[in-house]
Coordinates of C-alpha atoms and ligand atoms in Angstrom, one line a residue:
M337 CA -18.1 -15.6 28.8
A338 CA -18.8 -15.6 25.1
D339 CA -20.5 -12.1 23.7
A340 CA -23.6 -13.7 22.3
S341 CA -25.4 -10.3 21.9
P342 CA -27.1 -9.5 18.7
E343 CA -24.6 -6.9 17.6
N344 CA -21.8 -9.7 18.1
R345 CA -23.7 -12.0 16.0
A346 CA -24.5 -9.3 13.4
S347 CA -20.5 -8.6 13.2
I348 CA -19.9 -12.0 12.8
A349 CA -22.5 -13.0 10.1
G350 CA -23.0 -9.9 8.3
D351 CA -19.8 -9.1 6.9
E352 CA -21.5 -8.3 3.4
A353 CA -23.9 -6.1 4.9
Q354 CA -21.5 -3.3 5.1
P355 CA -21.6 -0.7 2.5
A356 CA -19.2 -1.6 -0.5
E357 CA -16.1 0.6 -0.8
S358 CA -16.3 2.8 -4.1
S359 CA -14.0 1.9 -7.0
A360 CA -12.1 4.1 -9.3
T361 CA -13.8 4.0 -12.9
P362 CA -12.1 1.6 -15.4
L363 CA -11.2 5.0 -17.3
Q364 CA -9.2 6.1 -14.1
A365 CA -7.5 2.8 -14.0
L366 CA -6.6 3.0 -17.5
R367 CA -5.4 6.5 -17.1
L368 CA -3.1 5.3 -14.2
Y369 CA -1.8 2.6 -16.4
L370 CA -1.1 4.6 -19.3
D371 CA 0.7 7.4 -17.1
L372 CA 2.8 4.5 -15.6
C373 CA 3.6 3.4 -19.1
R374 CA 5.1 6.8 -20.0
G375 CA 8.2 6.6 -21.8
H376 CA 7.1 2.8 -23.0
R377 CA 4.4 4.1 -25.3
L378 CA 6.1 2.6 -28.4
R379 CA 6.4 -0.8 -26.6
L380 CA 2.7 -0.6 -26.1
V381 CA 1.8 0.3 -29.5
V382 CA 4.0 -2.8 -30.8
A383 CA 2.2 -4.7 -28.1
V384 CA -1.3 -3.8 -29.5
G385 CA -0.3 -4.0 -33.2
H386 CA 0.7 -7.5 -32.8
L387 CA -2.3 -8.3 -30.7
L388 CA -4.5 -7.2 -33.5
V389 CA -2.4 -8.9 -36.4
G390 CA -2.6 -12.2 -34.0
I391 CA -6.3 -11.8 -33.6
L392 CA -6.5 -11.5 -37.7
G393 CA -4.7 -14.5 -37.8
H394 CA -7.3 -16.5 -35.5
L395 CA -10.0 -15.1 -38.1
V396 CA -8.0 -16.0 -41.0
F397 CA -7.5 -19.4 -39.7
V398 CA -11.2 -20.0 -38.9
V399 CA -11.8 -19.0 -42.7
G400 CA -8.9 -21.1 -43.8
A401 CA -10.4 -24.2 -42.1
G402 CA -13.4 -23.8 -43.9
W403 CA -11.6 -23.5 -47.1
L404 CA -10.3 -27.1 -46.4
V405 CA -13.7 -28.5 -45.8
D406 CA -14.7 -27.2 -49.4
S407 CA -11.6 -28.1 -51.1
T408 CA -12.0 -31.6 -49.8
L409 CA -15.5 -31.7 -50.8
S410 CA -14.8 -30.6 -54.3
T411 CA -12.2 -33.0 -54.6
L412 CA -14.6 -35.8 -53.8
G413 CA -16.7 -34.3 -56.7
L414 CA -19.1 -32.0 -55.1
D415 CA -19.7 -28.5 -56.6
V416 CA -19.2 -26.1 -53.7
S417 CA -18.5 -23.4 -56.2
M418 CA -21.8 -21.7 -55.8
G419 CA -22.2 -21.0 -59.5
G420 CA -18.4 -19.9 -59.5
T421 CA -18.3 -17.3 -56.6
R422 CA -16.5 -19.6 -54.5
E423 CA -13.3 -21.0 -55.9
R424 CA -11.3 -22.9 -53.6
P425 CA -7.6 -23.7 -53.9
G426 CA -6.3 -27.3 -53.5
I427 CA -6.1 -28.9 -50.0
D428 CA -2.5 -29.0 -50.1
T429 CA -2.3 -25.4 -50.6
V430 CA -4.8 -24.7 -48.0
G431 CA -2.9 -26.8 -45.7
G432 CA 0.1 -24.8 -46.4
F433 CA -1.8 -21.7 -45.9
L434 CA -3.1 -22.8 -42.6
F435 CA 0.3 -23.8 -41.2
L436 CA 1.8 -20.3 -42.5
T437 CA -1.0 -18.5 -40.6
M438 CA -0.3 -20.5 -37.6
V439 CA 3.3 -19.5 -37.5
V440 CA 2.6 -15.8 -38.1
T441 CA -0.3 -16.1 -35.5
L442 CA 2.0 -17.8 -32.7
Y443 CA 4.8 -15.2 -33.5
C444 CA 2.4 -12.2 -33.2
T445 CA 1.1 -13.8 -29.8
Y446 CA 4.8 -14.2 -28.4
V447 CA 5.6 -10.6 -29.2
D448 CA 2.5 -8.9 -27.9
M449 CA 2.1 -11.2 -24.9
S450 CA 6.1 -10.5 -23.9
R451 CA 5.6 -6.9 -24.3
F452 CA 2.1 -6.7 -22.3
I453 CA 3.9 -8.7 -19.4
E454 CA 6.9 -6.4 -19.6
L455 CA 4.7 -3.5 -19.6
G456 CA 2.8 -4.8 -16.5
E457 CA 5.8 -5.5 -14.7
R458 CA 7.5 -2.2 -15.4
A459 CA 4.0 -0.4 -14.6
A460 CA 3.8 -2.2 -11.1
G461 CA 7.7 -1.3 -10.5
R462 CA 7.1 2.3 -11.4
L463 CA 4.2 2.5 -9.3
R464 CA 5.9 0.9 -6.3
S465 CA 8.7 3.4 -6.4
R466 CA 6.2 6.2 -7.3
L467 CA 4.1 5.2 -4.1
F468 CA 7.2 4.6 -1.9
G469 CA 8.7 8.0 -2.8
H470 CA 5.2 9.8 -2.3
L471 CA 4.8 8.1 1.2
I472 CA 8.1 9.3 2.4
E473 CA 7.3 12.8 1.7
L474 CA 4.0 12.8 3.2
P475 CA 3.8 14.8 6.5
V476 CA 4.0 13.0 9.9
R477 CA 0.3 13.9 10.6
F478 CA -0.5 11.4 7.7
F479 CA 1.3 8.5 9.4
E480 CA -0.1 9.3 13.1
S481 CA -3.6 9.0 11.6
T482 CA -3.1 5.9 9.6
R483 CA -2.2 2.4 10.8
I484 CA 1.1 1.8 9.3
G485 CA 0.7 -2.1 9.3
D486 CA -2.5 -1.9 7.6
L487 CA -1.4 0.6 5.4
S488 CA 1.8 -1.3 3.7
S489 CA 0.1 -4.6 4.1
R490 CA -3.2 -3.3 2.1
L491 CA -0.9 -1.6 -0.2
L492 CA 1.2 -4.6 -1.2
A493 CA -1.9 -6.3 -1.4
D494 CA -3.5 -3.7 -3.9
I495 CA -0.2 -3.3 -5.8
A496 CA -0.1 -7.2 -6.3
L497 CA -3.6 -7.3 -7.8
L498 CA -2.9 -4.4 -10.1
Q499 CA 0.3 -6.1 -11.2
E500 CA -1.6 -9.0 -12.0
T501 CA -4.3 -7.4 -13.9
W502 CA -1.9 -5.4 -15.8
I503 CA 0.1 -8.4 -16.8
N504 CA -2.6 -10.8 -17.6
D505 CA -6.2 -9.5 -17.6
L506 CA -5.6 -6.2 -19.4
R507 CA -3.9 -8.2 -22.4
T508 CA -6.9 -10.7 -22.4
Y509 CA -9.5 -8.1 -22.0
V510 CA -8.2 -6.1 -24.9
K511 CA -7.6 -9.2 -27.1
N512 CA -11.3 -10.4 -26.5
V513 CA -12.7 -7.0 -27.3
F514 CA -11.3 -7.2 -30.6
M515 CA -11.7 -10.9 -31.0
L516 CA -15.6 -10.3 -30.3
V517 CA -15.6 -7.4 -32.8
G518 CA -13.6 -9.4 -35.4
A519 CA -15.4 -12.6 -35.3
V520 CA -19.1 -10.8 -35.3
I521 CA -18.1 -8.9 -38.4
L522 CA -16.8 -12.4 -39.9
L523 CA -20.0 -13.6 -39.1
F524 CA -21.8 -11.3 -41.3
V525 CA -19.3 -11.4 -43.9
L526 CA -19.7 -15.3 -44.1
S527 CA -23.4 -15.0 -44.1
P528 CA -25.4 -11.8 -43.4
S529 CA -28.6 -13.7 -42.8
L530 CA -27.0 -16.3 -40.5
G531 CA -25.2 -13.3 -38.7
G532 CA -28.6 -11.6 -38.2
L533 CA -30.0 -14.7 -36.8
V534 CA -27.2 -14.9 -34.2
L535 CA -28.0 -11.3 -33.4
L536 CA -31.4 -12.1 -32.5
T537 CA -30.6 -15.1 -30.3
V538 CA -28.2 -12.9 -28.1
P539 CA -31.0 -11.1 -26.3
P540 CA -32.6 -14.3 -24.8
I541 CA -29.4 -16.0 -24.0
V542 CA -28.1 -13.0 -22.1
A543 CA -31.4 -12.1 -20.4
V544 CA -31.9 -15.7 -19.0
S545 CA -28.4 -15.8 -18.0
L546 CA -28.5 -12.5 -16.2
W547 CA -31.7 -13.4 -14.5
S548 CA -30.9 -16.9 -13.5
G549 CA -27.4 -15.9 -12.4
A550 CA -28.8 -13.2 -10.1
R551 CA -31.4 -15.7 -8.5
I552 CA -28.5 -18.1 -8.0
R553 CA -26.3 -15.5 -6.2
R554 CA -29.1 -14.3 -4.0
E555 CA -30.3 -18.0 -2.9
S556 CA -26.7 -18.7 -2.1
A557 CA -25.9 -15.8 -0.1
S558 CA -29.2 -16.6 2.0
V559 CA -28.1 -20.0 2.4
Q560 CA -24.9 -18.8 3.7
D561 CA -26.3 -16.6 6.1
R562 CA -27.7 -19.4 7.8
L563 CA -24.5 -21.2 7.9
S564 CA -22.8 -18.4 9.4
V565 CA -25.4 -19.0 12.3
T566 CA -23.4 -22.1 13.2
S567 CA -20.0 -20.5 13.3
V568 CA -21.6 -18.1 16.0
I569 CA -22.7 -21.2 17.9
I570 CA -19.4 -22.7 17.5
E571 CA -17.5 -19.5 18.9
E572 CA -20.0 -19.1 21.6
V573 CA -19.7 -22.6 23.0
L574 CA -16.1 -22.7 22.7
T575 CA -15.3 -19.6 24.3
A576 CA -17.8 -20.5 27.2
I577 CA -16.9 -24.1 27.2
R578 CA -16.3 -23.7 31.2
S579 CA -19.9 -22.7 31.4
V580 CA -21.0 -25.5 29.3
K581 CA -19.5 -28.1 31.0
T582 CA -20.2 -26.8 34.7
F583 CA -24.0 -26.7 33.6
A584 CA -23.3 -30.3 32.0
N585 CA -25.1 -29.0 28.9
E586 CA -23.1 -30.7 26.2
A587 CA -26.1 -32.5 25.0
H588 CA -28.2 -29.2 24.8
E589 CA -25.5 -27.4 22.9
A590 CA -25.0 -30.3 20.4
R591 CA -28.8 -30.3 19.9
R592 CA -28.8 -26.6 19.3
F593 CA -26.3 -27.0 16.9
Q594 CA -27.9 -29.7 15.0
G595 CA -31.0 -27.4 15.1
A596 CA -28.9 -24.5 13.1
I597 CA -27.5 -27.3 10.5
D598 CA -31.1 -28.6 9.8
E599 CA -32.2 -25.0 9.3
F600 CA -29.2 -24.8 7.0
L601 CA -29.7 -27.8 5.1
R602 CA -33.4 -27.5 4.1
P603 CA -32.9 -24.3 2.3
A604 CA -29.6 -25.4 0.9
V605 CA -31.2 -28.5 -0.5
R606 CA -34.0 -26.6 -2.4
V607 CA -31.3 -24.0 -3.8
A608 CA -29.4 -27.1 -5.1
R609 CA -32.4 -28.0 -7.3
H610 CA -33.1 -24.4 -8.1
R611 CA -29.5 -23.8 -9.2
A612 CA -29.6 -27.2 -11.4
G613 CA -32.9 -26.0 -12.9
Y614 CA -31.5 -22.5 -13.5
V615 CA -28.4 -24.0 -15.5
C616 CA -30.7 -26.3 -17.4
L617 CA -32.9 -23.4 -18.3
I618 CA -29.8 -21.6 -19.7
L619 CA -28.4 -24.5 -21.6
L620 CA -32.1 -25.0 -22.9
V621 CA -32.2 -21.4 -24.4
L622 CA -28.5 -21.9 -25.5
F623 CA -29.0 -25.2 -27.4
S624 CA -32.3 -23.9 -28.7
C625 CA -30.6 -21.2 -30.4
I626 CA -27.8 -23.5 -31.5
I627 CA -30.2 -25.9 -33.2
L628 CA -31.9 -23.0 -34.8
L629 CA -29.0 -21.8 -36.4
M630 CA -27.8 -25.4 -37.3
W631 CA -31.3 -25.8 -39.0
F632 CA -31.4 -22.6 -40.6
G633 CA -27.5 -22.8 -42.0
S634 CA -28.5 -26.6 -43.2
R635 CA -31.3 -25.1 -45.3
Q636 CA -29.1 -22.3 -46.4
I637 CA -26.7 -24.8 -47.8
A638 CA -29.4 -26.9 -49.4
A639 CA -30.6 -24.3 -51.1
G640 CA -27.1 -23.5 -52.4
H641 CA -26.8 -19.9 -50.6
L642 CA -23.8 -21.3 -48.5
T643 CA -21.1 -23.7 -48.6
V644 CA -20.6 -26.3 -46.0
G645 CA -17.0 -25.0 -45.5
D646 CA -18.2 -21.3 -44.8
F647 CA -20.9 -22.9 -42.5
T648 CA -18.1 -24.6 -40.6
A649 CA -16.0 -21.3 -40.5
F650 CA -19.2 -19.5 -39.3
M651 CA -19.7 -21.9 -36.6
S652 CA -16.0 -21.7 -35.5
A653 CA -16.5 -18.1 -35.5
L654 CA -19.4 -18.2 -33.3
V655 CA -17.4 -20.0 -30.9
L656 CA -14.7 -17.5 -31.1
A657 CA -17.3 -14.8 -30.2
A658 CA -19.0 -16.7 -27.6
T659 CA -15.7 -17.6 -25.8
A660 CA -14.7 -13.9 -25.8
G661 CA -18.1 -12.6 -24.9
G662 CA -18.1 -15.2 -21.9
L663 CA -14.4 -14.1 -20.8
L664 CA -15.2 -10.4 -21.0
A665 CA -18.2 -11.0 -18.7
E666 CA -15.8 -12.9 -16.3
L667 CA -13.2 -10.1 -16.5
L668 CA -15.6 -7.4 -15.5
G669 CA -15.8 -9.0 -11.9
R670 CA -12.1 -8.9 -11.6
F671 CA -12.1 -5.3 -12.9
Q672 CA -14.4 -4.5 -10.3
R673 CA -12.1 -5.7 -7.4
M674 CA -9.3 -3.9 -9.5
G675 CA -11.2 -0.8 -9.3
G676 CA -11.1 -0.8 -5.3
A677 CA -7.5 -1.1 -5.1
T678 CA -7.0 1.5 -8.2
R679 CA -8.8 3.9 -6.0
R680 CA -7.1 3.2 -2.8
V681 CA -3.7 3.6 -4.7
I682 CA -5.0 7.0 -6.4
E683 CA -6.3 8.4 -3.3
L684 CA -2.8 7.7 -1.5
L685 CA -1.1 9.4 -4.7
D686 CA -3.5 12.2 -4.1
E687 CA -2.4 12.9 -0.6
T688 CA -0.6 16.3 -0.5
E689 CA 3.2 15.8 0.2
E690 CA 5.3 18.1 2.3
A691 CA 6.5 21.1 0.4
L692 CA 10.3 20.2 1.1
D693 CA 11.8 23.0 -0.8
A694 CA 9.4 25.8 -1.0
G695 CA 10.1 29.1 1.4
S696 CA 10.2 32.5 0.8
V697 CA 14.1 32.6 1.9
Q698 CA 16.3 30.3 -0.5
P699 CA 19.7 29.9 1.6
G700 CA 22.7 28.7 -0.1
P701 CA 23.7 24.9 0.7
E702 CA 26.7 26.7 2.3
E703 CA 24.6 29.0 4.5
R704 CA 24.2 28.1 8.0
L705 CA 21.4 29.0 10.7
S706 CA 23.2 31.0 13.7
G707 CA 21.4 28.7 16.4
S708 CA 19.0 31.1 17.7
M709 CA 15.4 29.9 18.2
T710 CA 12.3 31.4 19.9
F711 CA 9.0 29.7 20.6
R712 CA 6.6 32.4 21.3
D713 CA 3.2 31.9 22.9
V714 CA 3.0 28.5 21.0
G715 CA 0.0 26.3 21.4
F716 CA -0.3 22.9 20.1
H717 CA -2.6 19.8 20.2
Y718 CA -2.3 16.7 18.0
P719 CA -4.7 15.9 15.4
S720 CA -5.4 12.7 16.5
R721 CA -6.5 14.3 20.0
P722 CA -8.0 17.7 19.5
E723 CA -9.2 17.6 22.8
V724 CA -5.9 17.6 24.7
A725 CA -4.0 20.8 24.4
V726 CA -0.2 19.5 24.8
L727 CA 1.3 23.0 24.5
E728 CA -0.3 26.3 25.5
G729 CA 1.5 29.7 25.8
F730 CA 4.8 28.0 25.4
D731 CA 7.6 30.6 25.6
L732 CA 11.0 30.0 25.1
E733 CA 14.0 31.7 23.7
V734 CA 17.3 30.0 23.0
K735 CA 20.7 31.9 21.9
P736 CA 23.0 30.8 19.5
G737 CA 25.4 28.4 21.2
E738 CA 23.5 28.1 24.1
R739 CA 23.1 24.8 25.8
I740 CA 19.5 24.5 27.3
A741 CA 18.0 21.5 29.0
L742 CA 14.0 21.1 29.0
V743 CA 13.0 19.1 32.0
G744 CA 9.5 18.3 33.4
P745 CA 7.3 15.2 34.3
S746 CA 6.6 12.7 31.4
G747 CA 3.7 13.8 29.1
A748 CA 4.6 17.3 29.8
G749 CA 5.3 18.1 26.1
K750 CA 9.2 17.6 26.0
S751 CA 9.1 15.5 22.7
T752 CA 6.3 17.6 21.4
V753 CA 8.6 20.5 21.5
T754 CA 11.3 18.7 19.4
S755 CA 8.7 17.7 16.9
L756 CA 7.5 21.4 16.4
L757 CA 11.4 22.3 16.0
F758 CA 11.8 20.0 13.2
R759 CA 8.6 21.0 12.0
L760 CA 7.4 17.4 12.0
H761 CA 4.2 19.5 13.2
D762 CA 3.3 23.2 13.0
P763 CA 2.1 25.2 16.0
E764 CA -1.5 25.9 16.0
A765 CA -1.1 29.3 17.9
G766 CA 1.9 31.5 18.4
E767 CA 5.1 31.1 16.2
L768 CA 8.3 29.3 16.0
R769 CA 11.4 31.6 14.7
F770 CA 14.9 30.8 13.7
D771 CA 17.5 33.3 13.4
D772 CA 14.6 36.0 13.9
R773 CA 12.6 34.7 11.0
P774 CA 9.3 32.8 11.1
A775 CA 10.3 28.7 10.7
T776 CA 8.1 28.9 7.6
D777 CA 10.1 31.2 5.6
F778 CA 12.7 28.4 5.1
P779 CA 12.6 25.5 2.8
L780 CA 12.0 22.4 4.9
R781 CA 14.8 20.3 3.5
W782 CA 17.3 23.0 4.5
L783 CA 15.8 23.4 7.7
R784 CA 16.0 19.9 8.9
G785 CA 19.7 19.9 7.3
Q786 CA 20.7 22.5 10.1
M787 CA 19.4 20.4 12.9
A788 CA 20.3 17.1 14.4
M789 CA 18.7 14.9 16.6
V790 CA 20.5 12.1 19.0
P791 CA 17.3 10.2 19.8
Q792 CA 16.5 8.0 23.0
E793 CA 16.0 4.9 20.9
V794 CA 18.5 4.8 18.0
I795 CA 17.3 3.1 15.0
L796 CA 19.9 1.7 12.9
F797 CA 19.1 0.5 9.0
G798 CA 19.8 -2.8 7.6
G799 CA 23.3 -2.2 6.3
T800 CA 26.9 -1.7 7.3
L801 CA 28.1 0.7 10.2
A802 CA 29.8 2.8 7.7
E803 CA 26.3 3.3 5.8
N804 CA 24.4 3.7 9.2
I805 CA 27.0 6.5 10.0
A806 CA 26.9 8.0 6.9
Y807 CA 23.1 8.5 7.2
G808 CA 24.0 11.8 8.9
R809 CA 25.6 13.2 5.6
P810 CA 25.0 10.6 2.4
G811 CA 28.0 10.8 0.5
A812 CA 30.5 11.6 3.4
S813 CA 33.9 10.0 2.7
R814 CA 35.7 7.0 4.6
E815 CA 38.1 9.0 6.3
E816 CA 35.2 11.4 7.5
I817 CA 33.1 8.5 8.6
E818 CA 36.0 7.2 10.5
E819 CA 36.8 10.6 12.0
A820 CA 33.2 10.8 12.9
A821 CA 33.5 7.5 14.9
R822 CA 36.6 8.4 16.6
Q823 CA 35.0 11.6 18.0
A824 CA 31.8 9.7 19.0
N825 CA 34.0 7.3 20.9
A826 CA 32.6 4.6 18.7
W827 CA 35.9 3.9 17.1
E828 CA 37.5 1.5 19.8
F829 CA 34.3 -1.0 19.7
I830 CA 34.1 -0.8 15.8
E831 CA 37.8 -1.5 15.4
R832 CA 37.4 -4.6 17.5
L833 CA 34.6 -6.0 15.1
P834 CA 36.1 -8.4 12.5
E835 CA 34.7 -6.2 9.9
G836 CA 35.2 -2.9 11.2
L837 CA 32.8 -0.3 9.7
D838 CA 31.6 -3.0 7.1
T839 CA 30.0 -5.0 9.8
R840 CA 26.4 -5.4 9.0
V841 CA 23.9 -4.4 11.6
G842 CA 20.1 -4.5 11.9
D843 CA 17.6 -7.2 11.6
R844 CA 20.1 -9.5 9.8
G845 CA 23.4 -8.2 11.2
V846 CA 25.1 -8.2 14.5
Q847 CA 23.4 -6.8 17.5
I848 CA 25.2 -4.0 19.1
S849 CA 24.3 -2.6 22.4
G850 CA 22.4 0.6 23.6
G851 CA 25.4 2.5 24.3
Q852 CA 27.2 1.6 21.1
R853 CA 23.8 2.4 19.2
Q854 CA 24.0 5.9 21.0
R855 CA 27.6 6.5 20.0
I856 CA 26.7 5.6 16.3
A857 CA 23.9 8.3 16.5
I858 CA 26.3 10.9 17.8
A859 CA 28.7 9.8 14.9
R860 CA 25.7 10.6 12.8
A861 CA 25.3 13.7 14.2
I862 CA 29.0 14.7 14.1
L863 CA 29.2 14.1 10.3
K864 CA 25.9 16.3 9.9
D865 CA 27.7 19.1 11.8
P866 CA 24.2 20.7 12.8
A867 CA 23.7 24.5 13.8
I868 CA 21.2 23.2 16.3
L869 CA 21.7 19.9 18.2
V870 CA 18.7 18.1 19.8
L871 CA 19.7 15.2 22.5
D872 CA 16.8 13.3 23.8
E873 CA 18.9 11.9 26.9
A874 CA 18.8 8.2 27.3
T875 CA 21.8 7.6 29.6
S876 CA 19.4 5.8 32.0
S877 CA 19.9 2.5 30.4
L878 CA 23.5 2.4 30.1
D879 CA 26.1 1.2 32.3
S880 CA 28.5 3.4 34.1
E881 CA 31.5 2.8 31.5
N882 CA 29.1 3.3 28.5
E883 CA 27.5 6.4 30.1
R884 CA 31.0 7.8 30.6
L885 CA 31.8 7.4 26.9
V886 CA 28.5 8.4 25.7
Q887 CA 28.7 11.5 27.8
E888 CA 32.4 12.5 26.8
A889 CA 31.4 12.3 22.9
L890 CA 28.2 14.3 23.6
D891 CA 30.3 17.0 25.2
G892 CA 32.4 17.2 22.3
L893 CA 29.4 17.2 20.0
T894 CA 27.6 20.1 21.8
R895 CA 30.6 22.3 22.3
S896 CA 30.1 25.5 20.3
R897 CA 26.4 24.9 19.0
T898 CA 22.9 25.3 20.2
T899 CA 21.8 22.4 22.2
L900 CA 18.5 21.4 23.5
V901 CA 18.6 18.5 25.8
I902 CA 15.4 16.7 26.5
A903 CA 16.2 15.5 30.1
H904 CA 14.8 12.7 31.8
R905 CA 16.8 12.3 34.6
L906 CA 17.5 16.0 36.4
R907 CA 21.3 15.1 37.6
T908 CA 22.6 14.8 34.2
V909 CA 21.6 18.6 33.1
R910 CA 23.1 20.4 36.1
E911 CA 25.8 21.8 33.8
A912 CA 23.4 23.2 31.2
D913 CA 23.5 26.9 30.8
R914 CA 19.7 27.2 31.4
I915 CA 17.0 24.9 32.5
A916 CA 13.4 25.4 31.5
V917 CA 10.9 23.5 33.5
L918 CA 8.0 22.5 31.7
R919 CA 4.7 21.7 33.2
D920 CA 1.3 21.3 31.5
G921 CA 2.5 22.5 28.1
R922 CA 4.2 25.9 29.2
V923 CA 7.5 26.8 30.9
V924 CA 7.0 27.6 34.5
E925 CA 10.4 28.0 35.9
E926 CA 13.7 29.2 34.1
G927 CA 17.4 29.4 35.3
T928 CA 20.3 27.5 36.1
H929 CA 20.1 24.5 38.3
G930 CA 21.4 26.5 41.2
V931 CA 19.2 29.1 41.1
L932 CA 16.0 26.9 40.4
Y933 CA 16.8 24.7 43.2
E934 CA 17.4 27.4 45.6
A935 CA 14.2 29.0 44.5
G936 CA 12.6 25.8 45.9
G937 CA 9.7 25.7 43.4
Y938 CA 8.6 23.0 40.9
Y939 CA 11.9 22.2 40.0
R940 CA 13.1 21.7 43.6
A941 CA 10.1 19.3 43.8
L942 CA 11.1 17.1 41.1
C943 CA 14.6 17.2 42.0
D944 CA 13.7 15.9 45.5
A945 CA 11.4 13.4 44.1
E946 CA 14.1 12.0 41.8
G947 CA 16.6 12.0 44.6
A948 CA 14.1 10.1 46.6
G949 CA 13.4 7.7 44.0
I950 CA 9.8 8.7 43.2
S951 CA 9.0 8.6 39.7
D952 CA 8.0 11.9 37.9
Q953 CA 4.6 10.6 37.2
S954 CA 3.7 11.0 40.8
V955 CA 5.3 14.5 40.9
V956 CA 2.8 15.5 38.6
K957 CA 0.0 14.7 40.7
S958 CA 1.5 16.1 44.1
P959 CA 4.4 18.7 43.4
Ligands
ADP146 P1 6.9 14.1 26.8 O1 8.0 14.3 26.0 O2 7.1 15.2 28.1 O3 7.1 13.0 27.9 P2 5.3 14.3 24.8 O4 5.4 15.5 24.2 O5 5.8 13.1 24.4 O6 5.6 14.6 26.4 O7 3.6 14.1 25.0 C1 3.0 15.3 25.8 C2 1.4 14.8 25.4 O8 1.0 14.4 24.2 C3 1.1 13.4 26.2 O9 0.0 13.5 26.7 C4 1.1 12.6 25.0 O10 0.2 11.3 25.2 C5 0.5 13.3 23.9 N1 1.2 12.8 22.6 C6 2.4 12.7 22.4 N2 2.6 12.2 21.1 C7 1.2 12.1 20.4 C8 0.8 11.7 19.3 N3 1.5 11.5 18.0 N4 -0.7 11.8 19.1 C9 -1.5 12.1 20.0 N5 -0.9 12.5 21.2 C10 0.7 12.2 21.7

């Protein structure tokens, strides 16, 4: 059934009712832009310089056009010299001058526009790289509390908006601010008294425009609200179309809908009339002012205080000023939208990154961990679910070179232990130590470099197999990659591919099987040659041949290094040096398979359940 509750209606009808997002100030936006243009300041100066000369060109053109009028009138025998104060060159000279002005102005426009566009593109490109570099250095915690899809689509939209603004609007804005100032100065130079009169006419025009604009917007919004009621009815009725039909209520619904349309139509017609009225009111004030100016100008000309050419120039400069003012007002709205995008970008840039290289010890690149690790009374819950303690009093000590298996029902916290190990999260209570030092003493980048993970779900990046294997150690040579592939039992399938190591995989490349992926991940880990290896077991999805190949490769990899195996199936961990049984976030049993099985405790119950084909989920409820 359709949910026709008042809340639902409100949510459909009243999106505008939500509080507006706060925006960055224009100053913050400008600072961001200038910051991104760092290194290209000279280009910016050149752009603004040419812009200013271009604007000057426009103003000179206007004055020149006035001269042409005066020159024409004086050729016709009219005295426009105003007692010798206004000597004009001949028509041809002024014509040539106008042409020259146009060429210079266009050249300047070309330079400033291309520079501004280039700067905008560069700033947006730099912003993209900076944001990406920043994002990938944010802690995992950030990504767990953010919807990634939302984040990336919103971010792309925000950057596109900023790019658009920087390429087009910023130049238009700067240009029109200067144009407005320049044109107003020119008005006063041409005729101080007419210029003064213009200033007097501005307040009534602006006041009437603002007042009318606000009223039009308010009335239109209220009409739109009524229209949204009709969409609620459409949604309701279509969702509940079965009920409508079984009650044979089609005519009733059609009447209800017509009623809503009528409700909308009456005020809509009224608003249309008002709207036309307001527009005419604005035009009335505007044209009154123009007529006032023309009347006053004509009187000035008749009294010999102004030449016809200067008056022509004056009116043209007025058009320039009015156009610039109008564009600036329009741009303000767009800058407001940009303010929201800028704020979101700035907020994201302000998120604290992981300190990848900080640490009280700074091991050299060749130094290695011995591979001992200790969890001591560790407590942890995920920031997004503070009410669930995932680990509580978790103790585990692993000696260098030991192969330890972590078992337990799903949800017991096994993967969480590996997250803590890689310091994707840090314990809230207790401590994690490597080589008998707190984990926090080591720089994160180095520490993570000491460990490798063969995950359950292997993700291959778009690129070649060689690139994917080299992900374990970027910069590895072709021979090293090949050797790693051999050791990982991956070589024989890679060799059979037509392009071998250069085969493209991922979304647009060839699809390779789960077992093959696993072996690529193992090759990655072999290349990385870690002190500590974490295996998230995934043999369950493999056929027996693949399982044997993967197992063989793993055996080679785990030899002589500390290995933590997250085991989802118990029969694969019998060979482990030690098994730690995890239950409700703590280790409840520890020992070899034989000892634990004989003891007949929780581990035995898990084994028996697996043997009987019972899922580990049910074991949690009834061990
Ligand atoms: P296991 O690997 O043993 O199946 P996990 O470590 O994945 O267990 O999960 C332990 C508990 O933590 C589960 O209750 C799981 O729902 C919860 N959990 C895992 N990851 C997150 C996360 N990113 N945010 C919130 N809760 C999580």
